[in-house]
Amino acid sequence: MEILKKIEREVIELRHSIHKEPELSGQESETRKKIIRFLDTFEIHEIKKGHAGSLIVDITSSHNDSSDLVIGIRGDMDALPINEERDDLSYQSQNNGVMHACGHDTHTAIAAGVAAYFNNKKDLNGAIRIIFQPSEECEPLGGREVVKEGWIDNVDIMLGIHAYPSLPSGTVGIINNHVTASADTFSIIFSGQSAHGAFPHEGTDTIFIASAFIQLLQGLVTRQTDANENSIVSIGVISGGTAENIVCDRTEIKGTIRTHSTQGRYRLQNKIKNLAHDLAKSHGAKSTFTLLEGEPAVFNDPKLLESFKTSTEKIIGKNNVKQLPPLMGSDDFGFYSQKTKSLYFFYGTHNLQCGHTHPLHTSKFGVADQDMILGLKLVISAAEEFLKSQKKG
């Protein structure tokens, strides 16, 4: 890892610079410039630009054979609309109301460090594709756009990494099979007939219909869905009504569908739509169902995971590789995972000494530089191991 030691300082400086000037989803223009300058320092000049704002860097072997295994590595670039409260950091966010509260500054710096590392390798046994991806946090999701543009078509294995504040510094978290859940959002509008509150029988009360729907909705999960599919349906918004004495003729509800099962995902979508339609019809009302399909579930290839576990235990010790339960959160890395074999793991960031003890998506979240460097080391190790042991196709 002598090459890694030579680039550590530059990787940390890039991370600090990105953290200091965070940018929201779809607005990562300055972040891209910083990445390009970093790559230029390491004589990486050939950078492709995706239509949706991604940067693509290919590091190939000297023989550049079409039979080479291609390892893809994703670095998401966007920040969150949160005001950072970390006066103890020399690189605290200077953009009011915006901060890297999900560790994407470290993910991006790790991906850049991987590019610099492999560009210095003289005996690269395969090819590395680095994808600097925008808009992981919100629509239009960058992972979907990268896949749609064809950047994953010739990638054999995708590697993803995420900071994880529930894990101690120096540890790694792995999850068998399904890592995260798919995440779809939906809206249902119930339309009826308004009336005076004293004469509800003269109208169609959509608030009543919506409340009945919400109660019945949970039966789709608890009584009509296999518990092994790990499914959740949650309602986050309900709005309707103009006055306390008027029967409401329009009520909208918004919610999310999460599951580890691909088939279960589509079954729930249809069941929710049908439940709304049938319930509205039985009360003389109408329903309008709108669905926005989000991220697919992230899935770890069993063979890749076993290989990663074995190689990582040699580096940090068996006791520092932690088995985690499947998560119901989501990540648009799922679009890559849906397209090709993938490995997604977590590196621990709970670091009491540095004051990094707060959850993701909060104003005091933080990651120590040495923990990020461990993440970089493990991504490089995984990529090298896969290039040695895996075969194309």
XYZ file of C-alpha atoms in Angstrom:
393
model
C 0.000 0.000 0.000
C 2.946 2.363 -0.573
C 1.038 4.069 -3.373
C -1.858 4.698 -0.986
C 0.394 6.387 1.552
C 1.590 8.776 -1.148
C -1.938 9.925 -2.023
C -3.528 10.037 1.459
C -2.855 13.731 2.043
C -4.368 14.755 -1.296
C -7.430 12.559 -0.697
C -7.991 14.160 2.714
C -7.547 17.650 1.264
C -10.094 16.873 -1.450
C -12.551 15.599 1.162
C -12.116 18.760 3.285
C -12.606 20.995 0.262
C -15.792 19.206 -0.793
C -17.124 19.213 2.764
C -16.428 22.925 3.121
C -18.415 23.789 0.000
C -21.244 21.240 -0.164
C -23.763 21.264 -2.988
C -27.301 19.934 -3.162
C -28.529 17.228 -5.535
C -28.287 18.291 -9.162
C -26.126 21.301 -8.284
C -22.715 19.639 -7.925
C -20.850 21.852 -10.420
C -18.085 23.055 -8.062
C -17.678 19.554 -6.674
C -17.064 18.272 -10.208
C -14.423 20.961 -10.728
C -12.644 19.923 -7.534
C -12.658 16.286 -8.652
C -11.283 17.177 -12.078
C -8.467 19.234 -10.507
C -7.619 16.340 -8.180
C -7.519 13.871 -11.067
C -5.414 16.254 -13.116
C -2.839 16.279 -10.295
C -2.454 12.541 -10.788
C -2.285 12.884 -14.574
C -5.772 11.535 -15.161
C -7.046 13.742 -17.948
C -9.484 11.583 -19.870
C -12.792 12.176 -18.097
C -16.164 11.470 -19.679
C -19.204 13.502 -18.687
C -22.674 12.008 -18.386
C -25.719 13.976 -19.504
C -27.157 14.077 -15.974
C -23.958 15.410 -14.382
C -21.861 12.327 -13.680
C -18.118 12.071 -14.273
C -16.723 8.788 -15.589
C -13.062 7.793 -15.310
C -11.666 4.588 -16.814
C -8.368 3.172 -15.591
C -7.289 0.376 -17.923
C -4.417 -2.071 -18.121
C -1.592 -1.542 -20.599
C -2.871 -4.317 -22.840
C -6.478 -3.036 -22.588
C -8.044 -6.359 -23.560
C -11.798 -6.539 -24.134
C -11.815 -9.687 -22.012
C -10.588 -7.740 -18.965
C -12.827 -7.765 -15.912
C -14.281 -4.296 -15.294
C -14.788 -3.189 -11.684
C -17.061 -0.170 -11.166
C -16.828 2.073 -8.101
C -19.483 4.673 -7.233
C -18.820 7.928 -5.414
C -21.977 9.967 -4.743
C -21.372 13.714 -4.637
C -24.463 15.500 -3.278
C -25.091 17.047 0.143
C -28.256 17.694 2.169
C -30.304 20.809 3.051
C -29.134 20.834 6.679
C -27.245 23.562 8.529
C -24.012 22.124 9.959
C -23.370 22.611 13.674
C -19.729 21.558 13.966
C -17.646 24.567 14.988
C -14.886 22.141 15.998
C -14.137 21.278 12.353
C -11.629 23.351 10.417
C -13.478 22.363 7.249
C -17.017 23.116 8.480
C -19.553 23.894 5.752
C -19.401 27.456 4.483
C -22.661 27.120 2.548
C -25.422 28.116 4.936
C -28.147 25.495 5.203
C -26.204 22.834 3.267
C -23.892 20.131 4.618
C -22.510 16.679 3.921
C -24.608 14.935 6.559
C -24.513 11.533 4.871
C -20.792 11.095 4.232
C -20.926 11.650 0.475
C -17.870 13.903 0.717
C -15.937 10.862 1.935
C -17.486 8.570 -0.685
C -16.407 10.982 -3.431
C -12.892 11.365 -2.008
C -12.577 7.578 -1.709
C -13.612 7.120 -5.344
C -11.080 9.776 -6.402
C -8.406 8.074 -4.314
C -9.169 4.748 -5.987
C -8.659 6.385 -9.386
C -5.323 7.867 -8.312
C -4.170 4.581 -6.797
C -4.921 2.358 -9.773
C -3.616 4.916 -12.252
C -0.207 4.381 -10.623
C -0.396 0.590 -10.815
C 1.926 -0.855 -13.423
C 0.455 -4.348 -13.353
C -3.291 -3.653 -13.341
C -4.982 -6.962 -14.069
C -8.226 -5.628 -15.511
C -10.024 -2.296 -15.678
C -11.490 0.123 -13.119
C -14.401 2.458 -13.881
C -14.932 5.268 -11.371
C -18.392 6.852 -11.405
C -18.785 10.205 -9.673
C -22.547 10.312 -9.343
C -24.855 13.259 -8.646
C -28.243 13.258 -6.921
C -28.287 10.220 -4.670
C -30.525 11.973 -2.173
C -33.476 13.054 -4.312
C -35.138 12.852 -7.712
C -34.132 12.659 -10.449
C -31.916 9.992 -8.911
C -28.376 9.929 -10.286
C -28.032 6.155 -10.102
C -31.029 5.701 -12.365
C -29.619 8.204 -14.865
C -26.139 6.637 -14.888
C -27.628 3.224 -15.681
C -29.994 4.700 -18.275
C -27.052 6.364 -20.039
C -25.320 2.972 -20.377
C -22.308 3.522 -18.127
C -22.853 0.171 -16.395
C -23.432 -1.900 -19.520
C -19.874 -3.274 -19.652
C -19.216 -3.277 -15.888
C -18.892 -6.768 -14.395
C -18.865 -5.857 -10.698
C -19.999 -2.696 -8.880
C -18.546 -1.649 -5.532
C -20.386 0.673 -3.155
C -19.426 1.998 0.279
C -21.205 4.010 2.945
C -20.251 5.707 6.187
C -22.073 4.152 9.153
C -22.208 5.996 12.504
C -23.653 3.025 14.409
C -20.403 1.106 13.853
C -17.254 1.914 15.840
C -14.267 3.457 14.120
C -12.018 0.774 12.637
C -14.817 -1.694 11.956
C -16.708 -2.748 8.848
C -20.336 -3.796 8.470
C -21.571 -6.360 5.956
C -25.065 -7.628 5.151
C -26.001 -10.871 3.428
C -28.199 -10.770 0.354
C -30.565 -7.783 0.573
C -28.754 -4.792 2.034
C -31.405 -2.085 1.652
C -35.039 -1.950 0.609
C -36.615 -0.616 -2.539
C -38.303 2.747 -1.957
C -41.362 3.894 -3.910
C -43.576 6.864 -3.137
C -47.238 7.188 -3.950
C -50.045 9.714 -3.831
C -53.772 8.955 -3.677
C -56.434 11.604 -4.183
C -59.947 10.753 -3.068
C -62.564 12.901 -4.837
C -66.157 13.174 -3.689
C -68.931 15.712 -3.128
C -68.868 18.501 -0.556
C -71.832 19.220 1.695
C -72.726 21.017 4.897
C -71.321 19.317 7.964
C -74.820 19.066 9.379
C -75.979 17.053 6.351
C -73.115 14.650 5.518
C -75.466 12.295 3.702
C -75.789 14.903 0.955
C -72.097 14.689 0.110
C -69.230 12.184 -0.085
C -66.834 12.544 2.825
C -63.321 11.933 1.462
C -61.666 12.431 4.853
C -63.739 9.530 6.160
C -62.751 7.438 3.117
C -59.074 8.325 3.538
C -59.121 7.407 7.222
C -60.730 4.047 6.422
C -58.123 3.480 3.713
C -55.240 4.138 6.107
C -56.627 1.593 8.570
C -57.158 -1.052 5.900
C -53.798 -0.344 4.280
C -51.805 -1.975 7.058
C -53.737 -5.196 6.491
C -52.058 -5.460 3.085
C -48.733 -5.805 4.897
C -49.683 -7.752 8.015
C -52.234 -10.110 6.444
C -51.554 -10.274 2.710
C -47.747 -10.102 2.498
C -45.201 -12.750 3.452
C -43.336 -11.494 6.522
C -40.066 -12.734 4.966
C -40.370 -10.041 2.294
C -39.684 -7.372 4.954
C -42.269 -4.893 3.704
C -43.329 -1.549 5.181
C -45.990 0.891 3.979
C -46.083 4.276 5.723
C -48.325 7.301 5.260
C -46.473 10.572 5.805
C -48.946 13.178 4.524
C -52.712 13.574 4.672
C -54.343 16.816 3.570
C -57.902 17.875 2.893
C -60.707 20.127 3.996
C -61.368 23.854 4.063
C -63.549 24.396 7.118
C -64.707 22.467 10.152
C -68.348 22.447 9.073
C -67.903 21.429 5.423
C -67.771 17.824 4.269
C -64.455 17.533 2.419
C -64.694 16.671 -1.286
C -60.951 16.158 -1.868
C -58.392 14.456 0.355
C -54.850 13.526 -0.625
C -52.560 11.098 1.136
C -48.890 10.439 0.404
C -46.810 7.498 1.498
C -43.890 5.197 0.880
C -43.583 1.497 0.038
C -40.443 -0.328 1.125
C -39.593 -3.982 0.642
C -36.706 -6.355 -0.006
C -38.755 -8.420 -2.463
C -38.911 -7.450 -6.131
C -42.127 -9.392 -6.681
C -43.567 -8.145 -3.402
C -42.788 -4.602 -4.465
C -45.036 -4.800 -7.525
C -47.733 -6.760 -5.690
C -47.985 -4.062 -3.033
C -48.113 -1.292 -5.635
C -51.093 -2.943 -7.324
C -52.848 -3.878 -4.087
C -52.622 -0.323 -2.776
C -54.001 1.057 -6.025
C -56.844 -1.478 -6.078
C -57.713 -0.950 -2.413
C -58.039 2.795 -2.969
C -60.168 2.289 -6.090
C -62.522 -0.283 -4.521
C -62.942 1.633 -1.268
C -63.668 4.900 -3.062
C -66.156 3.196 -5.372
C -68.007 1.599 -2.457
C -68.602 5.089 -1.044
C -69.537 6.714 -4.336
C -66.206 8.513 -4.685
C -63.238 8.310 -7.043
C -59.556 7.678 -6.443
C -56.502 8.796 -8.413
C -53.339 6.792 -7.761
C -49.910 8.172 -8.707
C -46.743 6.141 -8.212
C -43.107 7.221 -8.397
C -40.798 4.231 -8.469
C -37.614 4.994 -6.583
C -34.549 2.938 -5.789
C -34.529 -0.842 -6.169
C -33.158 -2.876 -3.258
C -29.376 -3.193 -2.996
C -28.310 -6.840 -3.178
C -24.923 -8.269 -2.230
C -23.670 -11.068 -4.454
C -22.919 -13.966 -2.044
C -19.581 -14.922 -3.651
C -18.350 -11.334 -3.742
C -19.388 -10.820 -0.134
C -17.583 -13.953 1.033
C -14.427 -12.915 -0.840
C -14.599 -9.411 0.647
C -15.179 -10.752 4.147
C -12.161 -13.058 3.947
C -9.792 -10.389 2.605
C -11.060 -7.713 5.025
C -10.651 -9.956 8.065
C -6.983 -10.337 7.131
C -6.574 -6.555 7.142
C -8.549 -5.432 10.219
C -9.140 -8.680 12.114
C -12.103 -11.033 12.255
C -13.664 -9.308 15.287
C -13.805 -6.002 13.415
C -15.986 -7.309 10.586
C -19.545 -7.001 11.865
C -22.588 -8.813 10.508
C -25.539 -6.411 10.258
C -29.250 -7.122 9.727
C -30.915 -6.020 6.465
C -31.855 -2.341 6.389
C -35.174 -0.765 5.414
C -33.426 2.399 4.255
C -32.674 2.884 0.559
C -29.803 3.876 -1.715
C -29.848 4.472 -5.448
C -26.874 2.115 -5.684
C -29.776 -0.313 -6.087
C -29.968 0.656 -9.763
C -26.411 -0.644 -10.209
C -27.114 -3.717 -8.112
C -30.122 -4.473 -10.304
C -27.942 -4.289 -13.422
C -24.817 -6.250 -12.442
C -23.168 -8.203 -9.616
C -22.398 -5.916 -6.730
C -20.873 -5.533 -3.286
C -21.957 -2.813 -0.852
C -20.454 -2.441 2.611
C -20.255 0.033 5.493
C -17.294 1.496 7.313
C -17.629 2.541 10.945
C -17.515 6.232 11.826
C -18.512 6.280 15.519
C -15.428 8.025 16.852
C -15.767 9.456 20.364
C -12.294 10.974 20.367
C -13.124 13.093 17.321
C -16.664 13.889 18.422
C -18.252 11.909 15.598
C -21.111 10.225 17.435
C -24.226 11.587 15.726
C -26.578 9.846 13.261
C -26.721 10.306 9.501
C -28.778 13.244 8.205
C -28.266 15.323 11.356
C -26.515 18.650 11.834
C -23.639 17.206 13.894
C -22.822 14.118 11.850
C -19.132 13.703 11.088
C -16.462 11.328 9.820
C -12.826 11.218 10.916
C -10.244 11.348 8.140
C -8.561 8.147 9.322
C -11.859 6.279 9.105
C -12.333 7.489 5.535
C -8.811 6.323 4.678
C -9.651 2.873 6.052
C -12.680 2.864 3.748
C -10.416 3.764 0.834
C -7.967 1.005 1.728
C -10.748 -1.592 1.861
C -12.260 -0.551 -1.472
C -8.842 -0.855 -3.094
C -8.263 -4.221 -1.419
C -11.660 -5.511 -2.579
C -11.092 -4.361 -6.154
C -7.658 -5.984 -6.274
C -9.030 -9.210 -4.830
C -11.833 -9.338 -7.396
C -9.438 -8.668 -10.256
C -7.386 -11.664 -9.099
C -10.146 -14.142 -8.371
C -13.127 -13.283 -10.584
C -13.689 -14.029 -14.233
C -15.543 -11.909 -16.759
C -19.141 -12.953 -17.163
